[in-house]
mmCIF file of C-alpha atoms in Angstrom:
data_model
loop_
_atom_site.group_PDB
_atom_site.id
_atom_site.type_symbol
_atom_site.label_atom_id
_atom_site.label_comp_id
_atom_site.label_asym_id
_atom_site.label_seq_id
_atom_site.Cartn_x
_atom_site.Cartn_y
_atom_site.Cartn_z
ATOM 1 C CA MET A 152 8.471 27.105 7.321
ATOM 2 C CA THR A 153 5.036 25.912 6.933
ATOM 3 C CA ARG A 154 4.070 23.416 9.361
ATOM 4 C CA PRO A 155 2.260 19.927 8.031
ATOM 5 C CA SER A 156 -1.497 20.401 8.133
ATOM 6 C CA PHE A 157 -2.393 16.908 9.421
ATOM 7 C CA SER A 158 -4.773 18.650 11.909
ATOM 8 C CA LEU A 159 -6.624 20.932 9.484
ATOM 9 C CA THR A 160 -6.615 17.725 7.086
ATOM 10 C CA SER A 161 -8.114 15.560 9.871
ATOM 11 C CA LEU A 162 -10.640 17.888 10.521
ATOM 12 C CA ARG A 163 -11.725 18.411 6.941
ATOM 13 C CA ARG A 164 -11.782 14.676 6.963
ATOM 14 C CA GLU A 165 -13.987 14.223 9.921
ATOM 15 C CA TRP A 166 -16.633 16.937 8.729
ATOM 16 C CA VAL A 167 -16.826 14.766 5.520
ATOM 17 C CA LEU A 168 -17.238 11.749 7.168
ATOM 18 C CA LEU A 169 -20.123 13.243 9.707
ATOM 19 C CA ALA A 170 -21.807 14.741 6.283
ATOM 20 C CA ILE A 171 -21.997 11.071 4.701
ATOM 21 C CA ILE A 172 -22.841 9.438 7.866
ATOM 22 C CA ALA A 173 -25.713 12.279 8.130
ATOM 23 C CA ALA A 174 -26.500 11.405 4.669
ATOM 24 C CA ILE A 175 -26.906 7.622 5.138
ATOM 25 C CA ALA A 176 -29.282 8.220 7.849
ATOM 26 C CA LEU A 177 -31.664 10.882 6.362
ATOM 27 C CA ALA A 178 -31.881 8.625 3.171
ATOM 28 C CA VAL A 179 -32.602 5.457 4.987
ATOM 29 C CA GLY A 180 -35.042 7.772 7.203
ATOM 30 C CA ALA A 181 -36.646 8.706 4.137
ATOM 31 C CA ARG A 182 -37.777 5.304 3.367
ATOM 32 C CA ALA A 183 -37.952 4.115 6.998
ATOM 33 C CA PRO A 184 -38.845 6.925 9.211
ATOM 34 C CA VAL A 185 -38.269 4.763 12.474
ATOM 35 C CA PHE A 186 -34.798 4.656 11.438
ATOM 36 C CA LEU A 187 -34.558 8.325 12.825
ATOM 37 C CA THR A 188 -35.671 8.015 16.230
ATOM 38 C CA TRP A 189 -34.359 8.106 19.155
ATOM 39 C CA ARG A 190 -34.836 4.480 19.993
ATOM 40 C CA ASN A 191 -32.903 3.286 17.156
ATOM 41 C CA ALA A 192 -30.366 5.865 17.559
ATOM 42 C CA LEU A 193 -29.884 4.459 21.223
ATOM 43 C CA ASP A 194 -29.720 1.132 19.660
ATOM 44 C CA ILE A 195 -27.037 1.779 17.039
ATOM 45 C CA GLY A 196 -25.059 3.124 19.751
ATOM 46 C CA ASN A 197 -25.413 0.450 22.267
ATOM 47 C CA ASP A 198 -24.571 -2.024 19.393
ATOM 48 C CA SER A 199 -21.645 -0.003 18.423
ATOM 49 C CA ALA A 200 -20.143 0.264 22.250
ATOM 50 C CA ILE A 201 -18.187 -2.563 22.348
ATOM 51 C CA LEU A 202 -16.782 -1.921 19.157
ATOM 52 C CA ALA A 203 -15.610 1.895 20.471
ATOM 53 C CA ILE A 204 -13.971 0.323 23.322
ATOM 54 C CA LEU A 205 -11.724 -2.161 21.188
ATOM 55 C CA VAL A 206 -11.159 0.729 18.751
ATOM 56 C CA MET A 207 -9.769 2.975 21.371
ATOM 57 C CA GLY A 208 -7.299 0.575 22.260
ATOM 58 C CA GLN A 209 -6.327 -0.672 18.607
ATOM 59 C CA MET A 210 -5.950 3.224 17.961
ATOM 60 C CA LEU A 211 -2.833 3.342 20.347
ATOM 61 C CA VAL A 212 -1.330 0.683 18.836
ATOM 62 C CA LEU A 213 -1.811 1.414 15.073
ATOM 63 C CA LEU A 214 0.014 5.059 16.439
ATOM 64 C CA THR A 215 2.942 3.238 16.944
ATOM 65 C CA ARG A 216 3.056 1.779 13.560
ATOM 66 C CA GLY A 217 2.057 -1.887 14.784
ATOM 67 C CA VAL A 218 -1.315 -3.512 14.549
ATOM 68 C CA ASP A 219 -3.088 -5.784 17.126
ATOM 69 C CA LEU A 220 -4.952 -8.744 15.379
ATOM 70 C CA SER A 221 -5.652 -10.547 18.583
ATOM 71 C CA VAL A 222 -8.021 -8.516 20.285
ATOM 72 C CA ALA A 223 -11.023 -10.357 19.264
ATOM 73 C CA SER A 224 -9.393 -13.201 20.486
ATOM 74 C CA ASN A 225 -8.508 -11.519 23.635
ATOM 75 C CA LEU A 226 -11.946 -10.721 24.014
ATOM 76 C CA ALA A 227 -13.210 -13.954 23.449
ATOM 77 C CA LEU A 228 -10.776 -15.771 25.812
ATOM 78 C CA THR A 229 -11.237 -13.280 28.404
ATOM 79 C CA GLY A 230 -15.067 -13.617 28.367
ATOM 80 C CA MET A 231 -14.894 -17.393 28.508
ATOM 81 C CA LEU A 232 -12.447 -17.161 31.707
ATOM 82 C CA CYS A 233 -14.840 -14.848 33.196
ATOM 83 C CA ALA A 234 -18.301 -16.851 32.384
ATOM 84 C CA LEU A 235 -16.623 -19.902 33.893
ATOM 85 C CA VAL A 236 -15.624 -18.057 37.118
ATOM 86 C CA GLY A 237 -18.905 -16.729 37.306
ATOM 87 C CA ARG A 238 -20.290 -20.061 36.711
ATOM 88 C CA ALA A 239 -18.098 -21.626 39.725
ATOM 89 C CA TRP A 240 -18.712 -18.477 42.117
ATOM 90 C CA PRO A 241 -22.192 -17.483 42.079
ATOM 91 C CA GLY A 242 -21.781 -15.068 44.429
ATOM 92 C CA ALA A 243 -18.860 -12.943 42.982
ATOM 93 C CA PRO A 244 -19.288 -9.205 43.232
ATOM 94 C CA LEU A 245 -19.644 -7.275 39.878
ATOM 95 C CA VAL A 246 -16.413 -5.049 40.800
ATOM 96 C CA VAL A 247 -14.221 -8.342 41.235
ATOM 97 C CA LEU A 248 -15.534 -9.602 37.887
ATOM 98 C CA LEU A 249 -14.496 -6.403 36.014
ATOM 99 C CA ALA A 250 -11.383 -6.180 37.832
ATOM 100 C CA LEU A 251 -10.569 -10.063 36.841
ATOM 101 C CA ALA A 252 -11.784 -8.877 32.827
ATOM 102 C CA CYS A 253 -9.344 -6.066 32.783
ATOM 103 C CA ALA A 254 -6.659 -7.736 34.305
ATOM 104 C CA ILE A 255 -6.672 -10.982 32.143
ATOM 105 C CA GLY A 256 -7.236 -8.824 29.155
ATOM 106 C CA ALA A 257 -4.145 -6.635 30.087
ATOM 107 C CA ALA A 258 -2.176 -9.641 30.610
ATOM 108 C CA LEU A 259 -2.767 -10.936 27.252
ATOM 109 C CA GLY A 260 -1.624 -7.582 25.910
ATOM 110 C CA THR A 261 1.558 -7.575 27.917
ATOM 111 C CA VAL A 262 2.374 -10.889 26.262
ATOM 112 C CA ASN A 263 1.919 -9.459 22.716
ATOM 113 C CA GLY A 264 4.034 -6.286 23.834
ATOM 114 C CA TRP A 265 7.003 -8.566 25.198
ATOM 115 C CA LEU A 266 6.898 -10.892 22.459
ATOM 116 C CA ILE A 267 7.370 -7.858 19.996
ATOM 117 C CA MET A 268 10.089 -6.420 22.189
ATOM 118 C CA ARG A 269 11.956 -9.404 23.277
ATOM 119 C CA PHE A 270 12.290 -11.025 19.632
ATOM 120 C CA ASN A 271 12.240 -7.679 17.672
ATOM 121 C CA LEU A 272 9.523 -9.599 15.488
ATOM 122 C CA PRO A 273 6.753 -7.470 13.474
ATOM 123 C CA SER A 274 3.696 -6.827 15.504
ATOM 124 C CA ILE A 275 1.450 -8.417 12.864
ATOM 125 C CA VAL A 276 3.528 -11.631 12.758
ATOM 126 C CA VAL A 277 3.141 -11.839 16.634
ATOM 127 C CA THR A 278 -0.252 -10.849 17.276
ATOM 128 C CA LEU A 279 -1.058 -13.194 13.919
ATOM 129 C CA GLY A 280 0.438 -15.996 16.308
ATOM 130 C CA THR A 281 -1.156 -15.387 19.467
ATOM 131 C CA MET A 282 -4.665 -14.762 18.108
ATOM 132 C CA SER A 283 -4.509 -18.465 17.298
ATOM 133 C CA ILE A 284 -2.885 -19.473 20.599
ATOM 134 C CA TYR A 285 -5.918 -17.326 22.425
ATOM 135 C CA ARG A 286 -8.463 -19.328 20.614
ATOM 136 C CA GLY A 287 -6.705 -22.533 21.239
ATOM 137 C CA ALA A 288 -6.727 -21.825 24.896
ATOM 138 C CA ILE A 289 -10.405 -21.223 25.051
ATOM 139 C CA PHE A 290 -11.192 -24.736 23.585
ATOM 140 C CA VAL A 291 -8.820 -26.048 26.514
ATOM 141 C CA ALA A 292 -10.512 -23.823 29.211
ATOM 142 C CA SER A 293 -13.906 -24.778 28.016
ATOM 143 C CA GLY A 294 -13.353 -28.238 27.159
ATOM 144 C CA GLY A 295 -15.198 -27.196 23.964
ATOM 145 C CA ALA A 296 -18.259 -26.487 25.581
ATOM 146 C CA TRP A 297 -20.489 -23.786 25.338
ATOM 147 C CA ILE A 298 -21.138 -21.389 28.472
ATOM 148 C CA SER A 299 -25.012 -20.887 27.879
ATOM 149 C CA ASP A 300 -27.426 -18.463 29.128
ATOM 150 C CA HIS A 301 -28.654 -20.119 32.068
ATOM 151 C CA GLN A 302 -24.970 -20.730 33.102
ATOM 152 C CA ILE A 303 -24.254 -16.902 32.791
ATOM 153 C CA HIS A 304 -23.261 -15.393 35.849
ATOM 154 C CA PRO A 305 -26.870 -12.605 36.548
ATOM 155 C CA ARG A 306 -24.552 -9.700 37.389
ATOM 156 C CA ILE A 307 -22.453 -10.233 34.017
ATOM 157 C CA LYS A 308 -25.917 -10.387 32.247
ATOM 158 C CA GLY A 309 -27.563 -7.744 33.938
ATOM 159 C CA LEU A 310 -24.432 -5.144 33.501
ATOM 160 C CA PRO A 311 -24.962 -4.342 29.766
ATOM 161 C CA ARG A 312 -29.189 -4.212 30.730
ATOM 162 C CA GLU A 313 -28.886 -1.613 33.018
ATOM 163 C CA THR A 314 -29.419 2.168 32.497
ATOM 164 C CA LEU A 315 -27.565 5.311 33.808
ATOM 165 C CA LEU A 316 -29.216 9.028 33.502
ATOM 166 C CA GLY A 317 -31.482 7.308 30.776
ATOM 167 C CA LEU A 318 -28.896 5.704 28.674
ATOM 168 C CA PRO A 319 -27.353 1.930 28.552
ATOM 169 C CA MET A 320 -24.426 1.196 30.662
ATOM 170 C CA LEU A 321 -22.567 0.038 27.299
ATOM 171 C CA LEU A 322 -22.834 3.761 26.357
ATOM 172 C CA TRP A 323 -21.284 4.709 29.601
ATOM 173 C CA PHE A 324 -18.321 2.170 29.162
ATOM 174 C CA ALA A 325 -17.721 3.304 25.880
ATOM 175 C CA ALA A 326 -17.792 6.984 26.924
ATOM 176 C CA THR A 327 -15.400 6.321 29.770
ATOM 177 C CA ALA A 328 -12.823 4.453 27.346
ATOM 178 C CA VAL A 329 -13.163 7.430 24.970
ATOM 179 C CA VAL A 330 -12.439 10.083 27.482
ATOM 180 C CA PHE A 331 -9.644 8.262 28.625
ATOM 181 C CA THR A 332 -8.038 8.151 25.507
ATOM 182 C CA VAL A 333 -8.540 11.714 24.783
ATOM 183 C CA TRP A 334 -6.661 12.354 28.102
ATOM 184 C CA LEU A 335 -3.935 10.031 27.376
ATOM 185 C CA LEU A 336 -3.378 11.342 23.882
ATOM 186 C CA ARG A 337 -4.023 14.893 24.579
ATOM 187 C CA TRP A 338 -2.904 15.699 28.257
ATOM 188 C CA ARG A 339 -0.264 13.066 28.725
ATOM 189 C CA ARG A 340 3.383 13.089 27.751
ATOM 190 C CA GLU A 341 3.237 9.328 27.116
ATOM 191 C CA GLY A 342 0.324 9.766 24.922
ATOM 192 C CA ARG A 343 2.233 12.302 23.000
ATOM 193 C CA GLU A 344 5.243 10.216 22.893
ATOM 194 C CA LEU A 345 3.171 7.486 20.783
ATOM 195 C CA TYR A 346 2.553 10.194 18.241
ATOM 196 C CA ALA A 347 6.020 10.987 17.943
ATOM 197 C CA PHE A 348 7.424 7.534 17.888
ATOM 198 C CA GLY A 349 4.876 6.349 15.167
ATOM 199 C CA GLY A 350 6.008 9.792 13.101
ATOM 200 C CA SER A 351 9.666 8.808 13.440
ATOM 201 C CA PRO A 352 10.817 5.825 15.011
ATOM 202 C CA THR A 353 14.658 6.715 14.612
ATOM 203 C CA ALA A 354 13.875 10.417 15.621
ATOM 204 C CA ALA A 355 11.736 9.388 18.912
ATOM 205 C CA VAL A 356 14.898 7.257 19.898
ATOM 206 C CA TYR A 357 17.473 9.956 19.767
ATOM 207 C CA ALA A 358 14.896 12.262 21.584
ATOM 208 C CA GLY A 359 15.179 9.868 24.386
ATOM 209 C CA ILE A 360 11.651 8.528 24.354
ATOM 210 C CA PRO A 361 11.560 5.247 26.234
ATOM 211 C CA VAL A 362 10.403 3.249 23.124
ATOM 212 C CA LYS A 363 10.021 -0.058 24.869
ATOM 213 C CA ARG A 364 7.962 1.158 27.491
ATOM 214 C CA ARG A 365 5.502 3.193 25.440
ATOM 215 C CA LEU A 366 5.162 0.404 23.264
ATOM 216 C CA MET A 367 4.317 -1.763 26.109
ATOM 217 C CA MET A 368 1.926 0.537 27.318
ATOM 218 C CA ALA A 369 0.426 0.486 23.850
ATOM 219 C CA TYR A 370 -0.351 -3.127 23.913
ATOM 220 C CA THR A 371 -1.087 -3.601 27.662
ATOM 221 C CA LEU A 372 -4.157 -0.957 27.097
ATOM 222 C CA SER A 373 -5.315 -2.815 23.926
ATOM 223 C CA GLY A 374 -5.487 -5.596 25.816
ATOM 224 C CA LEU A 375 -6.903 -4.133 28.732
ATOM 225 C CA LEU A 376 -9.611 -2.810 27.194
ATOM 226 C CA ALA A 377 -10.361 -6.208 24.849
ATOM 227 C CA GLY A 378 -10.820 -7.928 28.297
ATOM 228 C CA LEU A 379 -13.094 -5.390 29.454
ATOM 229 C CA ALA A 380 -15.319 -5.643 25.990
ATOM 230 C CA GLY A 381 -15.133 -9.486 26.646
ATOM 231 C CA LEU A 382 -16.937 -9.103 29.786
ATOM 232 C CA LEU A 383 -19.314 -6.942 27.996
ATOM 233 C CA TRP A 384 -19.963 -8.959 25.146
ATOM 234 C CA VAL A 385 -20.532 -12.186 27.221
ATOM 235 C CA GLY A 386 -22.831 -10.295 29.398
ATOM 236 C CA ARG A 387 -24.536 -8.685 26.445
ATOM 237 C CA TYR A 388 -25.188 -11.849 24.218
ATOM 238 C CA SER A 389 -25.497 -14.053 27.225
ATOM 239 C CA ILE A 390 -22.939 -17.093 25.804
ATOM 240 C CA ALA A 391 -19.220 -17.311 25.565
ATOM 241 C CA PHE A 392 -17.961 -20.238 23.181
ATOM 242 C CA THR A 393 -14.720 -20.937 21.228
ATOM 243 C CA GLU A 394 -15.710 -18.529 17.780
ATOM 244 C CA LEU A 395 -17.057 -15.713 19.902
ATOM 245 C CA ALA A 396 -16.332 -12.789 17.640
ATOM 246 C CA SER A 397 -14.425 -14.342 15.512
ATOM 247 C CA GLY A 398 -13.145 -12.213 12.724
ATOM 248 C CA PHE A 399 -14.288 -8.776 14.691
ATOM 249 C CA GLU A 400 -10.370 -7.432 14.849
ATOM 250 C CA LEU A 401 -11.338 -6.711 10.976
ATOM 251 C CA THR A 402 -14.135 -4.780 11.902
ATOM 252 C CA VAL A 403 -11.996 -2.888 14.465
ATOM 253 C CA ILE A 404 -9.009 -2.139 12.447
ATOM 254 C CA ALA A 405 -11.633 -0.973 9.386
ATOM 255 C CA ALA A 406 -13.048 1.488 12.011
ATOM 256 C CA CYS A 407 -9.982 2.789 12.855
ATOM 257 C CA VAL A 408 -8.779 3.329 9.084
ATOM 258 C CA ILE A 409 -12.348 4.991 7.790
ATOM 259 C CA GLY A 410 -11.842 7.291 11.112
ATOM 260 C CA GLY A 411 -8.607 8.517 9.572
ATOM 261 C CA VAL A 412 -6.409 6.589 11.927
ATOM 262 C CA GLY A 413 -3.415 6.086 9.743
ATOM 263 C CA ILE A 414 -1.717 2.193 9.354
ATOM 264 C CA GLY A 415 1.824 3.936 8.804
ATOM 265 C CA GLY A 416 1.177 5.296 12.594
ATOM 266 C CA GLY A 417 1.572 8.804 14.179
ATOM 267 C CA VAL A 418 -1.725 9.707 12.545
ATOM 268 C CA GLY A 419 -5.083 9.908 13.686
ATOM 269 C CA THR A 420 -7.429 11.569 16.101
ATOM 270 C CA VAL A 421 -10.126 10.080 18.817
ATOM 271 C CA SER A 422 -12.933 12.041 17.235
ATOM 272 C CA GLY A 423 -11.991 10.471 13.795
ATOM 273 C CA ALA A 424 -12.074 6.740 15.277
ATOM 274 C CA VAL A 425 -15.292 7.298 16.828
ATOM 275 C CA LEU A 426 -16.818 8.398 13.472
ATOM 276 C CA GLY A 427 -15.554 5.587 12.170
ATOM 277 C CA VAL A 428 -17.333 3.392 14.789
ATOM 278 C CA LEU A 429 -20.179 5.445 14.115
ATOM 279 C CA PHE A 430 -19.982 4.780 10.306
ATOM 280 C CA ILE A 431 -19.908 1.205 10.476
ATOM 281 C CA GLY A 432 -22.681 1.363 13.316
ATOM 282 C CA VAL A 433 -24.927 3.302 11.035
ATOM 283 C CA LEU A 434 -23.992 1.390 7.775
ATOM 284 C CA ASN A 435 -24.926 -2.191 9.448
ATOM 285 C CA ALA A 436 -28.011 -0.575 10.756
ATOM 286 C CA ALA A 437 -28.882 1.163 7.646
ATOM 287 C CA LEU A 438 -28.465 -2.009 5.158
ATOM 288 C CA PRO A 439 -30.763 -4.449 6.597
ATOM 289 C CA VAL A 440 -33.581 -1.856 6.443
ATOM 290 C CA ILE A 441 -33.301 -1.124 2.722
ATOM 291 C CA GLN A 442 -32.947 -5.090 2.277
ATOM 292 C CA VAL A 443 -29.163 -5.549 1.278
ATOM 293 C CA SER A 444 -27.720 -8.794 1.364
ATOM 294 C CA PRO A 445 -25.341 -9.742 4.291
ATOM 295 C CA PHE A 446 -22.813 -10.509 0.953
ATOM 296 C CA TRP A 447 -23.250 -7.086 -0.205
ATOM 297 C CA GLN A 448 -22.861 -5.544 3.128
ATOM 298 C CA GLN A 449 -19.180 -7.215 3.439
ATOM 299 C CA ALA A 450 -18.538 -6.104 -0.073
ATOM 300 C CA ILE A 451 -19.588 -2.697 0.582
ATOM 301 C CA ALA A 452 -17.208 -2.446 3.933
ATOM 302 C CA GLY A 453 -14.325 -3.788 2.031
ATOM 303 C CA PHE A 454 -14.961 -1.095 -0.588
ATOM 304 C CA VAL A 455 -15.038 1.637 2.199
ATOM 305 C CA ILE A 456 -11.897 0.437 3.853
ATOM 306 C CA LEU A 457 -9.921 0.697 0.546
ATOM 307 C CA LEU A 458 -11.295 3.940 -0.298
ATOM 308 C CA SER A 459 -10.295 5.084 3.028
ATOM 309 C CA VAL A 460 -6.753 3.868 2.873
ATOM 310 C CA ALA A 461 -6.425 5.629 -0.578
ATOM 311 C CA LEU A 462 -7.587 8.935 0.999
ATOM 312 C CA ASN A 463 -5.362 8.446 3.872
ATOM 313 C CA ALA A 464 -2.395 7.838 1.521
ATOM 314 C CA ARG A 465 -3.268 10.770 -0.431
ATOM 315 C CA GLY A 466 -3.468 12.984 2.443
ATOM 316 C CA HIS A 467 -0.125 12.271 3.968
ATOM 317 C CA ARG A 468 1.708 12.544 0.700
ATOM 318 C CA GLN A 469 0.042 16.100 0.357
ATOM 319 C CA ALA A 470 1.161 16.736 3.879
ATOM 320 C CA GLY A 471 4.658 15.887 3.171
ATOM 321 C CA ARG A 472 5.143 18.114 0.359
ATOM 322 C CA GLN A 473 3.915 20.594 2.591
ATOM 323 C CA ILE A 474 6.801 20.638 4.763
ATOM 324 C CA LEU A 475 8.949 21.487 2.015
ATOM 325 C CA GLU A 476 7.164 24.524 1.291
ATOM 326 C CA HIS A 477 8.947 27.749 2.184
ATOM 327 C CA SER A 478 7.837 31.445 2.524
ATOM 328 C CA PRO A 479 9.543 33.685 0.083
ATOM 329 C CA PRO A 480 13.312 34.653 1.365
ATOM 330 C CA SER A 481 14.356 38.163 2.185
ATOM 331 C CA PRO A 482 16.966 39.915 -0.025
ATOM 332 C CA GLY A 483 20.585 39.046 1.009
ATOM 333 C CA PRO A 484 22.983 36.341 1.003
ATOM 334 C CA THR A 485 21.274 34.330 3.101
ATOM 335 C CA ALA A 486 18.088 34.245 0.669
ATOM 336 C CA LEU A 487 20.887 33.350 -1.903
ATOM 337 C CA SER A 488 21.588 30.458 0.080
ATOM 338 C CA SER A 489 18.576 29.498 1.030
ATOM 339 C CA THR A 490 17.277 29.789 -2.477
ATOM 340 C CA THR A 491 20.309 27.425 -3.635
ATOM 341 C CA ALA A 492 19.681 24.816 -1.165
ATOM 342 C CA GLN A 493 16.070 24.608 -2.031
ATOM 343 C CA GLY A 494 17.264 24.044 -5.830
ATOM 344 C CA ALA A 495 19.444 21.326 -4.411
ATOM 345 C CA THR A 496 16.701 19.762 -2.685
ATOM 346 C CA ALA A 497 14.365 19.815 -5.654
#
């Protein structure tokens, strides 16, 4: 029996996506050579780093056939709470602020997972509700006020502007999130069980996979990474307010889908998700250079998402057909039975 060729399909898709990214960069670079400089590449990476962190968490949730629409609200609420703590405690160490951001984000993600498990509700319904709740909590915590540049803790503002070995710290945080996700999904049983559950929830239950614990893990890690992104966002842009990163959850999901992470669960690679982030980063940087209206930018992004979903669905259907392909049976009664069974199946 031929195995499903998900890995080959994903690899081929990633090479195509990489070629598209390179083509866009070269085309824009031909018009504006500065686009192909190392400085611009660092700027694109720096601008895409927070998106990459969020995408790693969202990918874990999508693998389980779920979705986390609250990541941007989690980011905004965590960022606001960290900004408030930093304003009230000027001497707070950076490690404490980082730990606080991760703890708040993880707690908010755990709430999502608990509600989904406890009441057996669809993830889209739960996270749509918590998205609004977390936004409201920002207004309550801040009293509707903004935390401006001069009120942001200097260590929070300084972190995204630091460099290590010539690379911005945001890139190092993004790289750490990517490496962690690769380690979890490739080398840990828990990560492989996320794929198994997303591929067939019923089979996963019969196989003895602790489904509830794995789902809780996925939503908690998604929340933790969103919390970390919240602190970095506030530090990078030196502001915290109620509508911070409003609508950014759609960009996160778009990057996952463009990178080949299936919204039907069980399909996707970290390298593909990173390429999805890179595609959006290059596209966002390229369109203003060629003087494309922001309205067209949104339309183009929407078209790319629809195209990616269609390609994902087509690839999954082809993979499903390959499962039924058999090698020619050997002569004899066994072969006859096998042929008969195939005919009955057809």
